[in-house]
């Protein structure tokens, strides 16, 4: 057997050790690359990020690259679990650990924070996310003209708010956003910028979207995790008996699904119109355009036991003038909502998410929302 053939076999054996069967950085299954200088097994996508700092991480394909015996030995002596205990020793509970489903900027800054900046290697480190105040300039999309302009943003732990100002030296903010109403999710494709962040919050009981970015990936991810840190602080004050495990799911979250469907109005005789839909846990919002500041409408999805249901197809006799034929009916205690999807696979995916939501138990906070609907 050739030297490289033996190395490949040995690497396969090392992959069987606990923790080595998933990417050390994003959790993607069956990693096919390794960092022979860090001693971790990683996926193809994360290996591309590691290549950006070759002085720290030297990556090789497990099957196609030539491995020296001492490199294989180093992988055997280290591996994902041991290296996580070193490089992730002190990750704050609020810090968002990206998965393989997350965007490039989140994964890159997580990898750089671990290995390049070594932010989490030493317990007792002070973090920029925990300074209690963050003040800086971000590019914000104008609500009406769609232009991105620089705006000053101020995040305050003491006040529990995120403010933004149209001018840097303005005395009064354009908006004061309570952190407990904020959701923030990276949307590079929708915004058209690799560092694009969508912030959603409640304004006068309606959902408001703002779209921001910063040219620096580190800066925008630092803002994101600073928001999560302030949210956790707020929640710990509001719910002093709650554990971190109970509070972390209440921080920022990714949308369950987004995409186009057609919908008709409450009389179900109006024409079907194409709308952009966002499913944010129990709130289904629809917009004329994906970058609209305000939703045209919202549907609250409660629990099946309270009369909420989602099923394929449309009621008999529905006049479907739209171009899409794959129907969905959502029943609520007050009315039925009718939608159509472009493809059957899209219909099935929306239905899966809708049924997962209406099957899930409701929290006390969600019962409060239900009473307001």
CSV table of N, CA and C in Angstrom, one decimal, residues 147-287:
chain,number,residue,atom,x,y,z
A,147,UNK,N,-32.6,53.7,-1.3
A,147,UNK,CA,-31.2,54.0,-1.3
A,147,UNK,C,-30.6,53.7,0.1
A,148,UNK,N,-29.4,53.2,0.1
A,148,UNK,CA,-28.7,52.9,1.4
A,148,UNK,C,-27.9,54.2,1.8
A,149,UNK,N,-28.1,54.7,3.0
A,149,UNK,CA,-27.5,55.9,3.5
A,149,UNK,C,-26.9,55.6,4.9
A,150,UNK,N,-25.8,56.3,5.2
A,150,UNK,CA,-25.2,56.0,6.5
A,150,UNK,C,-26.1,56.6,7.6
A,151,UNK,N,-26.2,55.8,8.7
A,151,UNK,CA,-27.0,56.3,9.8
A,151,UNK,C,-26.3,55.9,11.1
A,152,UNK,N,-26.4,56.7,12.1
A,152,UNK,CA,-25.8,56.4,13.4
A,152,UNK,C,-26.8,55.5,14.2
A,153,UNK,N,-26.3,54.4,14.7
A,153,UNK,CA,-27.0,53.5,15.6
A,153,UNK,C,-26.4,53.4,16.9
A,154,UNK,N,-27.3,53.4,18.0
A,154,UNK,CA,-26.8,53.4,19.4
A,154,UNK,C,-27.6,52.2,20.1
A,155,UNK,N,-26.9,51.3,20.6
A,155,UNK,CA,-27.4,50.2,21.3
A,155,UNK,C,-27.1,50.4,22.8
A,156,UNK,N,-28.1,50.4,23.7
A,156,UNK,CA,-27.9,50.6,25.1
A,156,UNK,C,-28.5,49.5,25.9
A,157,UNK,N,-27.6,48.9,26.7
A,157,UNK,CA,-28.1,47.8,27.7
A,157,UNK,C,-28.9,48.5,28.8
A,158,UNK,N,-28.5,49.6,29.3
A,158,UNK,CA,-29.1,50.3,30.4
A,158,UNK,C,-30.6,50.6,30.1
A,159,UNK,N,-30.8,51.2,28.8
A,159,UNK,CA,-32.1,51.6,28.4
A,159,UNK,C,-32.9,50.4,27.8
A,160,UNK,N,-32.2,49.4,27.4
A,160,UNK,CA,-32.8,48.3,26.7
A,160,UNK,C,-33.4,48.7,25.3
A,161,UNK,N,-32.6,49.5,24.6
A,161,UNK,CA,-33.1,50.1,23.3
A,161,UNK,C,-32.0,50.0,22.3
A,162,UNK,N,-32.4,50.0,21.0
A,162,UNK,CA,-31.6,50.3,19.8
A,162,UNK,C,-32.2,51.6,19.2
A,163,UNK,N,-31.4,52.6,19.0
A,163,UNK,CA,-31.8,53.8,18.4
A,163,UNK,C,-31.1,54.1,17.1
A,164,UNK,N,-31.7,54.8,16.2
A,164,UNK,CA,-30.9,55.2,15.0
A,164,UNK,C,-31.3,56.7,14.7
A,165,UNK,N,-30.3,57.4,14.2
A,165,UNK,CA,-30.4,58.8,13.9
A,165,UNK,C,-30.1,59.1,12.5
A,166,UNK,N,-30.9,60.0,11.9
A,166,UNK,CA,-30.7,60.4,10.5
A,166,UNK,C,-29.4,61.2,10.3
A,167,UNK,N,-29.0,61.9,11.3
A,167,UNK,CA,-27.7,62.7,11.2
A,167,UNK,C,-26.9,62.3,12.5
A,168,UNK,N,-25.6,62.2,12.3
A,168,UNK,CA,-24.7,61.8,13.3
A,168,UNK,C,-24.9,62.6,14.6
A,169,UNK,N,-25.0,63.9,14.4
A,169,UNK,CA,-25.1,64.8,15.6
A,169,UNK,C,-26.5,65.2,16.0
A,170,UNK,N,-27.5,64.5,15.4
A,170,UNK,CA,-28.9,64.8,15.7
A,170,UNK,C,-29.2,64.5,17.2
A,171,UNK,N,-30.0,65.4,17.8
A,171,UNK,CA,-30.3,65.2,19.3
A,171,UNK,C,-31.4,64.1,19.5
A,172,UNK,N,-32.3,64.1,18.6
A,172,UNK,CA,-33.5,63.1,18.7
A,172,UNK,C,-33.3,62.0,17.7
A,173,UNK,N,-33.5,60.8,18.2
A,173,UNK,CA,-33.4,59.6,17.2
A,173,UNK,C,-34.6,59.6,16.3
A,174,UNK,N,-34.4,59.0,15.2
A,174,UNK,CA,-35.5,58.7,14.2
A,174,UNK,C,-36.4,57.6,14.7
A,175,UNK,N,-35.8,56.7,15.4
A,175,UNK,CA,-36.6,55.6,16.0
A,175,UNK,C,-36.0,55.1,17.3
A,176,UNK,N,-36.8,54.7,18.2
A,176,UNK,CA,-36.3,54.0,19.5
A,176,UNK,C,-37.0,52.6,19.5
A,177,UNK,N,-36.1,51.6,19.4
A,177,UNK,CA,-36.6,50.2,19.3
A,177,UNK,C,-36.3,49.5,20.6
A,178,UNK,N,-37.3,48.9,21.2
A,178,UNK,CA,-37.1,48.1,22.4
A,178,UNK,C,-36.5,46.8,22.0
A,179,UNK,N,-35.4,46.4,22.8
A,179,UNK,CA,-34.7,45.2,22.4
A,179,UNK,C,-35.5,43.9,22.5
A,180,UNK,N,-36.5,44.0,23.4
A,180,UNK,CA,-37.3,42.8,23.6
A,180,UNK,C,-38.3,42.5,22.4
A,181,UNK,N,-38.4,43.5,21.5
A,181,UNK,CA,-39.3,43.3,20.3
A,181,UNK,C,-38.5,43.0,19.1
A,182,UNK,N,-37.1,43.0,19.2
A,182,UNK,CA,-36.3,42.9,18.0
A,182,UNK,C,-36.0,41.5,17.6
A,183,UNK,N,-36.1,41.2,16.3
A,183,UNK,CA,-35.5,40.1,15.7
A,183,UNK,C,-34.5,40.6,14.7
A,184,UNK,N,-33.3,39.9,14.6
A,184,UNK,CA,-32.3,40.2,13.6
A,184,UNK,C,-31.9,39.0,12.9
A,185,UNK,N,-31.8,39.0,11.6
A,185,UNK,CA,-31.5,37.8,10.8
A,185,UNK,C,-30.7,38.3,9.6
A,186,UNK,N,-29.6,37.5,9.3
A,186,UNK,CA,-28.8,37.9,8.1
A,186,UNK,C,-29.6,37.5,6.8
A,187,UNK,N,-29.6,38.5,5.9
A,187,UNK,CA,-30.3,38.3,4.6
A,187,UNK,C,-29.5,38.8,3.5
A,188,UNK,N,-28.3,38.2,3.2
A,188,UNK,CA,-27.4,38.7,2.1
A,188,UNK,C,-28.1,38.7,0.8
A,189,UNK,N,-28.8,37.7,0.4
A,189,UNK,CA,-29.4,37.6,-0.9
A,189,UNK,C,-30.5,38.6,-1.1
A,190,UNK,N,-31.4,38.7,-0.1
A,190,UNK,CA,-32.5,39.6,-0.2
A,190,UNK,C,-32.0,41.1,-0.3
A,191,UNK,N,-31.1,41.4,0.6
A,191,UNK,CA,-30.6,42.8,0.7
A,191,UNK,C,-29.6,43.1,-0.5
A,192,UNK,N,-29.0,42.1,-1.0
A,192,UNK,CA,-28.0,42.3,-2.1
A,192,UNK,C,-26.7,42.7,-1.6
A,193,UNK,N,-26.3,42.3,-0.4
A,193,UNK,CA,-25.0,42.6,0.2
A,193,UNK,C,-24.6,41.4,1.1
A,194,UNK,N,-23.4,41.0,1.0
A,194,UNK,CA,-23.0,39.8,1.8
A,194,UNK,C,-23.1,40.0,3.3
A,195,UNK,N,-23.1,41.3,3.7
A,195,UNK,CA,-23.2,41.6,5.1
A,195,UNK,C,-24.5,42.1,5.5
A,196,UNK,N,-25.5,41.8,4.7
A,196,UNK,CA,-26.9,42.4,4.9
A,196,UNK,C,-27.6,41.8,6.1
A,197,UNK,N,-28.1,42.7,7.0
A,197,UNK,CA,-28.8,42.2,8.2
A,197,UNK,C,-30.2,42.9,8.2
A,198,UNK,N,-31.2,42.1,8.4
A,198,UNK,CA,-32.6,42.5,8.5
A,198,UNK,C,-33.0,42.6,10.0
A,199,UNK,N,-33.4,43.8,10.4
A,199,UNK,CA,-33.9,44.0,11.8
A,199,UNK,C,-35.4,44.2,11.8
A,200,UNK,N,-36.1,43.3,12.5
A,200,UNK,CA,-37.6,43.4,12.6
A,200,UNK,C,-38.0,43.7,14.0
A,201,UNK,N,-39.0,44.6,14.1
A,201,UNK,CA,-39.4,45.0,15.5
A,201,UNK,C,-40.9,45.4,15.4
A,202,UNK,N,-41.5,45.6,16.5
A,202,UNK,CA,-42.9,46.0,16.6
A,202,UNK,C,-42.9,47.5,16.8
A,203,UNK,N,-43.8,48.1,15.9
A,203,UNK,CA,-44.0,49.5,16.0
A,203,UNK,C,-45.6,49.7,16.0
A,204,UNK,N,-46.1,50.2,17.1
A,204,UNK,CA,-47.6,50.4,17.1
A,204,UNK,C,-48.3,49.1,16.8
A,205,UNK,N,-47.9,48.0,17.3
A,205,UNK,CA,-48.5,46.7,17.1
A,205,UNK,C,-48.4,46.2,15.7
A,206,UNK,N,-47.6,46.8,14.9
A,206,UNK,CA,-47.3,46.3,13.5
A,206,UNK,C,-45.8,46.0,13.4
A,207,UNK,N,-45.5,45.0,12.5
A,207,UNK,CA,-44.1,44.6,12.3
A,207,UNK,C,-43.4,45.6,11.3
A,208,UNK,N,-42.3,46.1,11.7
A,208,UNK,CA,-41.5,47.0,10.9
A,208,UNK,C,-40.2,46.4,10.5
A,209,UNK,N,-39.7,46.5,9.3
A,209,UNK,CA,-38.5,46.0,8.9
A,209,UNK,C,-37.5,47.1,8.6
A,210,UNK,N,-36.3,47.0,9.0
A,210,UNK,CA,-35.2,47.8,8.5
A,210,UNK,C,-34.1,47.0,8.0
A,211,UNK,N,-33.4,47.4,6.9
A,211,UNK,CA,-32.3,46.6,6.3
A,211,UNK,C,-31.0,47.4,6.4
A,212,UNK,N,-30.0,46.8,6.9
A,212,UNK,CA,-28.7,47.5,7.1
A,212,UNK,C,-27.6,46.6,6.7
A,213,UNK,N,-26.4,47.2,6.5
A,213,UNK,CA,-25.2,46.4,6.3
A,213,UNK,C,-24.0,47.3,6.8
A,214,UNK,N,-22.8,46.6,6.9
A,214,UNK,CA,-21.6,47.3,7.1
A,214,UNK,C,-20.6,46.7,6.2
A,215,UNK,N,-19.6,47.4,5.6
A,215,UNK,CA,-18.6,46.8,4.7
A,215,UNK,C,-17.7,45.8,5.4
A,216,UNK,N,-17.6,46.0,6.7
A,216,UNK,CA,-16.8,45.0,7.5
A,216,UNK,C,-17.7,43.9,8.0
A,217,UNK,N,-17.3,42.7,7.7
A,217,UNK,CA,-18.0,41.5,8.2
A,217,UNK,C,-18.0,41.4,9.7
A,218,UNK,N,-16.8,41.7,10.3
A,218,UNK,CA,-16.6,41.6,11.7
A,218,UNK,C,-17.5,42.6,12.4
A,219,UNK,N,-17.6,43.9,11.8
A,219,UNK,CA,-18.4,44.9,12.5
A,219,UNK,C,-19.9,44.5,12.5
A,220,UNK,N,-20.5,44.0,11.4
A,220,UNK,CA,-21.9,43.7,11.4
A,220,UNK,C,-22.2,42.5,12.3
A,221,UNK,N,-21.3,41.5,12.3
A,221,UNK,CA,-21.5,40.3,13.2
A,221,UNK,C,-21.4,40.8,14.7
A,222,UNK,N,-20.4,41.7,15.0
A,222,UNK,CA,-20.3,42.2,16.3
A,222,UNK,C,-21.6,42.9,16.8
A,223,UNK,N,-22.2,43.7,15.9
A,223,UNK,CA,-23.5,44.3,16.2
A,223,UNK,C,-24.6,43.3,16.5
A,224,UNK,N,-24.6,42.3,15.6
A,224,UNK,CA,-25.6,41.2,15.8
A,224,UNK,C,-25.5,40.5,17.2
A,225,UNK,N,-24.2,40.1,17.6
A,225,UNK,CA,-24.1,39.5,18.8
A,225,UNK,C,-24.2,40.4,20.0
A,226,UNK,N,-23.9,41.7,19.8
A,226,UNK,CA,-24.2,42.7,20.8
A,226,UNK,C,-25.7,42.8,21.1
A,227,UNK,N,-26.5,42.8,20.1
A,227,UNK,CA,-27.9,42.8,20.2
A,227,UNK,C,-28.4,41.6,21.1
A,228,UNK,N,-27.8,40.5,20.8
A,228,UNK,CA,-28.2,39.2,21.5
A,228,UNK,C,-27.8,39.3,23.0
A,229,UNK,N,-26.6,39.9,23.2
A,229,UNK,CA,-26.1,40.1,24.6
A,229,UNK,C,-27.0,41.0,25.4
A,230,UNK,N,-27.5,42.1,24.8
A,230,UNK,CA,-28.4,43.1,25.4
A,230,UNK,C,-29.7,42.4,25.7
A,231,UNK,N,-30.2,41.6,24.7
A,231,UNK,CA,-31.5,40.9,24.8
A,231,UNK,C,-31.4,40.0,26.0
A,232,UNK,N,-30.3,39.2,26.1
A,232,UNK,CA,-30.2,38.3,27.2
A,232,UNK,C,-30.2,39.0,28.6
A,233,UNK,N,-29.5,40.1,28.7
A,233,UNK,CA,-29.5,40.9,29.9
A,233,UNK,C,-30.9,41.3,30.3
A,234,UNK,N,-31.6,41.8,29.3
A,234,UNK,CA,-33.0,42.3,29.5
A,234,UNK,C,-33.9,41.1,30.0
A,235,UNK,N,-33.7,39.9,29.4
A,235,UNK,CA,-34.6,38.8,29.7
A,235,UNK,C,-34.2,38.3,31.1
A,236,UNK,N,-33.0,38.3,31.5
A,236,UNK,CA,-32.6,37.9,32.8
A,236,UNK,C,-33.2,38.8,33.9
A,237,UNK,N,-33.3,40.1,33.6
A,237,UNK,CA,-33.9,41.0,34.6
A,237,UNK,C,-35.4,40.8,34.6
A,238,UNK,N,-36.0,40.5,33.4
A,238,UNK,CA,-37.5,40.4,33.3
A,238,UNK,C,-37.9,39.0,33.9
A,239,UNK,N,-37.1,38.0,33.7
A,239,UNK,CA,-37.4,36.6,34.2
A,239,UNK,C,-36.3,36.1,35.0
A,240,UNK,N,-36.2,36.6,36.3
A,240,UNK,CA,-35.0,36.2,37.1
A,240,UNK,C,-34.9,34.7,37.5
A,241,UNK,N,-35.9,34.0,37.4
A,241,UNK,CA,-35.9,32.6,37.7
A,241,UNK,C,-35.6,31.7,36.5
A,242,UNK,N,-35.5,32.3,35.4
A,242,UNK,CA,-35.3,31.4,34.1
A,242,UNK,C,-33.9,31.0,33.9
A,243,UNK,N,-33.7,29.9,33.3
A,243,UNK,CA,-32.3,29.4,33.0
A,243,UNK,C,-31.9,29.9,31.7
A,244,UNK,N,-30.6,29.9,31.4
A,244,UNK,CA,-30.1,30.3,30.1
A,244,UNK,C,-30.7,29.5,29.0
A,245,UNK,N,-30.9,28.2,29.2
A,245,UNK,CA,-31.5,27.3,28.2
A,245,UNK,C,-32.9,27.7,27.9
A,246,UNK,N,-33.6,28.3,28.8
A,246,UNK,CA,-35.0,28.7,28.6
A,246,UNK,C,-35.0,30.1,27.8
A,247,UNK,N,-33.9,30.9,28.1
A,247,UNK,CA,-33.9,32.3,27.5
A,247,UNK,C,-33.3,32.4,26.1
A,248,UNK,N,-32.3,31.5,25.8
A,248,UNK,CA,-31.6,31.6,24.6
A,248,UNK,C,-32.5,31.5,23.4
A,249,UNK,N,-33.5,30.6,23.4
A,249,UNK,CA,-34.4,30.6,22.2
A,249,UNK,C,-35.2,31.9,22.0
A,250,UNK,N,-35.3,32.7,23.0
A,250,UNK,CA,-36.0,34.0,22.9
A,250,UNK,C,-35.2,35.1,22.3
A,251,UNK,N,-33.9,34.8,22.0
A,251,UNK,CA,-33.1,35.8,21.3
A,251,UNK,C,-33.4,35.8,19.8
A,252,UNK,N,-32.5,36.5,19.0
A,252,UNK,CA,-32.8,36.5,17.6
A,252,UNK,C,-32.9,35.1,17.0
A,253,UNK,N,-33.7,35.0,16.0
A,253,UNK,CA,-33.9,33.7,15.4
A,253,UNK,C,-34.0,33.9,13.8
A,254,UNK,N,-33.7,32.8,13.1
A,254,UNK,CA,-33.9,32.8,11.7
A,254,UNK,C,-35.4,32.6,11.4
A,255,UNK,N,-35.8,33.2,10.3
A,255,UNK,CA,-37.2,32.9,9.8
A,255,UNK,C,-37.3,31.4,9.4
A,256,UNK,N,-38.5,30.9,9.7
A,256,UNK,CA,-38.7,29.4,9.3
A,256,UNK,C,-38.7,29.3,7.8
A,257,UNK,N,-39.3,30.2,7.1
A,257,UNK,CA,-39.4,30.1,5.6
A,257,UNK,C,-39.8,31.5,5.1
A,258,UNK,N,-39.2,31.7,3.9
A,258,UNK,CA,-39.7,32.9,3.1
A,258,UNK,C,-39.8,32.5,1.7
A,259,UNK,N,-40.7,33.3,1.0
A,259,UNK,CA,-40.8,33.0,-0.5
A,259,UNK,C,-42.1,33.6,-1.0
A,260,UNK,N,-42.3,33.5,-2.3
A,260,UNK,CA,-43.6,34.0,-2.9
A,260,UNK,C,-44.7,32.9,-2.9
A,261,UNK,N,-45.9,33.4,-2.6
A,261,UNK,CA,-47.1,32.7,-2.8
A,261,UNK,C,-48.1,33.7,-3.4
A,262,UNK,N,-49.2,33.2,-3.9
A,262,UNK,CA,-50.3,34.1,-4.3
A,262,UNK,C,-51.4,34.0,-3.2
A,263,UNK,N,-52.2,35.1,-3.0
A,263,UNK,CA,-53.2,35.0,-2.0
A,263,UNK,C,-54.4,35.8,-2.5
A,264,UNK,N,-55.6,35.4,-2.0
A,264,UNK,CA,-56.8,36.2,-2.3
A,264,UNK,C,-57.3,36.9,-1.0
A,265,UNK,N,-58.3,37.8,-1.1
A,265,UNK,CA,-58.8,38.6,0.0
A,265,UNK,C,-59.8,37.8,0.8
A,266,UNK,N,-60.3,38.5,1.9
A,266,UNK,CA,-61.2,37.9,2.8
A,266,UNK,C,-62.5,37.4,2.2
A,267,UNK,N,-63.0,38.0,1.1
A,267,UNK,CA,-64.2,37.5,0.5
A,267,UNK,C,-64.0,36.3,-0.4
A,268,UNK,N,-62.7,36.1,-0.7
A,268,UNK,CA,-62.3,34.9,-1.5
A,268,UNK,C,-62.9,35.0,-2.9
A,269,UNK,N,-63.3,36.2,-3.3
A,269,UNK,CA,-63.7,36.4,-4.7
A,269,UNK,C,-62.8,37.3,-5.4
A,270,UNK,N,-61.9,38.0,-4.7
A,270,UNK,CA,-60.9,38.9,-5.3
A,270,UNK,C,-59.9,38.0,-6.0
A,271,UNK,N,-59.2,38.6,-7.0
A,271,UNK,CA,-58.1,37.9,-7.7
A,271,UNK,C,-57.0,37.5,-6.8
A,272,UNK,N,-56.3,36.4,-7.1
A,272,UNK,CA,-55.1,36.0,-6.4
A,272,UNK,C,-54.0,36.9,-6.8
A,273,UNK,N,-53.2,37.5,-5.8
A,273,UNK,CA,-52.1,38.4,-6.1
A,273,UNK,C,-50.8,37.8,-5.5
A,274,UNK,N,-49.7,38.0,-6.2
A,274,UNK,CA,-48.4,37.5,-5.8
A,274,UNK,C,-47.9,38.3,-4.7
A,275,UNK,N,-47.5,37.7,-3.6
A,275,UNK,CA,-47.0,38.4,-2.4
A,275,UNK,C,-45.8,37.7,-1.9
A,276,UNK,N,-44.9,38.4,-1.2
A,276,UNK,CA,-43.7,37.8,-0.5
A,276,UNK,C,-44.1,37.5,0.9
A,277,UNK,N,-43.9,36.2,1.3
A,277,UNK,CA,-44.3,35.8,2.6
A,277,UNK,C,-43.1,35.5,3.5
A,278,UNK,N,-43.3,35.8,4.8
A,278,UNK,CA,-42.2,35.5,5.8
A,278,UNK,C,-42.9,34.8,7.0
A,279,UNK,N,-42.4,33.6,7.3
A,279,UNK,CA,-43.0,32.9,8.4
A,279,UNK,C,-42.0,33.0,9.6
A,280,UNK,N,-42.3,33.8,10.6
A,280,UNK,CA,-41.5,34.1,11.7
A,280,UNK,C,-42.2,33.4,12.9
A,281,UNK,N,-41.9,32.2,13.1
A,281,UNK,CA,-42.5,31.3,14.2
A,281,UNK,C,-44.0,31.3,13.9
A,282,UNK,N,-44.8,31.9,14.8
A,282,UNK,CA,-46.3,31.9,14.7
A,282,UNK,C,-46.8,33.0,13.9
A,283,UNK,N,-46.0,33.9,13.4
A,283,UNK,CA,-46.4,35.1,12.6
A,283,UNK,C,-46.1,34.9,11.2
A,284,UNK,N,-47.2,34.8,10.3
A,284,UNK,CA,-47.0,34.7,8.9
A,284,UNK,C,-47.4,36.1,8.3
A,285,UNK,N,-46.3,36.8,7.8
A,285,UNK,CA,-46.5,38.1,7.3
A,285,UNK,C,-46.4,38.1,5.8
A,286,UNK,N,-47.1,39.0,5.1
A,286,UNK,CA,-47.0,39.1,3.7
A,286,UNK,C,-46.8,40.6,3.2
A,287,UNK,N,-46.0,40.7,2.2
A,287,UNK,CA,-45.5,42.0,1.7
A,287,UNK,C,-45.7,42.0,0.2
